[in-house]
Amino acid sequence: MRKKLCIIGTIGATAVAAVASLLYARTGWAWLLVFTGCAVMLMLIFAVMLIRAHGIPDESAVQKSYRKKSVYISPAEREFLYVLRSLVGARYEVCVQAPLVAVVDKVSGGAFRNELFRVVDYLIADAQTYEPLLLVELNDASHNRADRKERDRKVTEICASARIPLVAFTLEQARDAVFVRKTIHKLLK
């Protein structure tokens, strides 16, 4: 009931304010301007009462739902992970889906680290110390999109600045184990 009264009051006060302002515009009578102001105030009061009566859902009140993904990495990424692990041996650890923030510290340029929350496909680290040694990307057709090219450019820029090598393989290159081995071992030396 209170909600209905607030809605009717808000609509009514809005209508009165509109009519009074139109009459003021035509006649120029100052008392209509005061009347318009009072109607606007009533409209605001009713609107606040309506909001309080009905409430505005905050972010925490909104029901959210999530679901587990069926796979953590794509089949192509999983296959390439096995290739990488077989090529680097026990001396190195290959980690998947590594966020840049886990391997790069921002030392200047502001406090925000949003750009470091990008994820690279693989991190090759020393198996004993877990020192990050090499970042590896597996680029499928999605990397031809403009947004992905910009993301790749930013990741390359960050890695160059941090002096951590980054190598990207296309799906075709990833199938050539000899090429991958030569490229990775050259960068790990």
XYZ file of C-alpha atoms in Angstrom, residues 90-175:
86
model
C 63.355 -32.671 -15.126
C 65.541 -29.572 -14.867
C 62.560 -27.303 -15.612
C 58.960 -27.098 -14.484
C 56.221 -26.239 -16.974
C 53.238 -24.419 -15.448
C 50.027 -23.697 -17.331
C 47.892 -20.556 -17.376
C 50.369 -18.356 -15.512
C 49.225 -14.806 -14.715
C 51.862 -12.171 -15.418
C 51.377 -10.825 -11.891
C 52.854 -14.114 -10.603
C 56.128 -13.620 -12.504
C 56.461 -9.845 -13.008
C 56.599 -7.037 -10.440
C 55.534 -3.532 -11.419
C 58.254 -1.169 -10.204
C 57.101 2.159 -11.677
C 54.312 3.822 -13.595
C 51.595 4.000 -10.955
C 50.107 1.752 -8.323
C 47.610 -0.104 -10.495
C 48.690 -3.519 -11.761
C 45.674 -4.328 -13.970
C 47.859 -4.994 -16.991
C 49.588 -7.791 -15.051
C 46.400 -9.816 -14.701
C 46.782 -11.128 -18.226
C 47.512 -14.849 -18.431
C 50.147 -16.558 -20.568
C 49.689 -20.145 -21.649
C 52.883 -21.595 -20.140
C 55.643 -20.640 -17.746
C 58.893 -22.546 -17.787
C 60.652 -22.201 -14.444
C 63.712 -23.690 -12.800
C 62.533 -26.920 -11.141
C 64.505 -26.230 -7.939
C 64.061 -22.485 -7.373
C 60.955 -21.825 -9.479
C 62.680 -18.795 -10.963
C 60.638 -17.784 -14.023
C 62.815 -18.374 -17.085
C 60.565 -18.345 -20.145
C 56.955 -17.581 -21.020
C 55.341 -19.455 -23.892
C 52.174 -18.660 -25.818
C 50.302 -21.026 -28.109
C 48.541 -18.866 -30.676
C 45.453 -20.192 -32.383
C 43.255 -18.292 -34.871
C 41.796 -16.108 -32.083
C 45.113 -14.249 -31.923
C 44.305 -12.712 -35.320
C 41.483 -10.627 -33.791
C 42.242 -6.955 -33.140
C 41.600 -7.214 -29.384
C 43.904 -10.227 -29.081
C 46.612 -8.506 -31.122
C 46.467 -5.568 -28.718
C 46.622 -7.959 -25.739
C 49.589 -9.792 -27.291
C 51.351 -6.479 -27.960
C 50.898 -5.424 -24.324
C 52.123 -8.796 -22.992
C 55.199 -8.603 -25.261
C 55.892 -5.061 -24.036
C 55.592 -6.087 -20.368
C 57.842 -9.130 -20.811
C 60.484 -7.083 -22.657
C 60.467 -4.481 -19.898
C 60.752 -7.188 -17.210
C 63.483 -8.930 -19.216
C 61.726 -12.278 -19.244
C 61.780 -14.021 -22.614
C 58.458 -14.661 -24.307
C 57.997 -16.931 -27.301
C 54.803 -17.523 -29.261
C 54.188 -20.603 -31.359
C 51.413 -21.036 -33.881
C 49.528 -24.325 -33.812
C 51.461 -25.401 -36.907
C 54.839 -24.576 -35.343
C 53.828 -26.387 -32.144
C 53.504 -29.624 -34.125
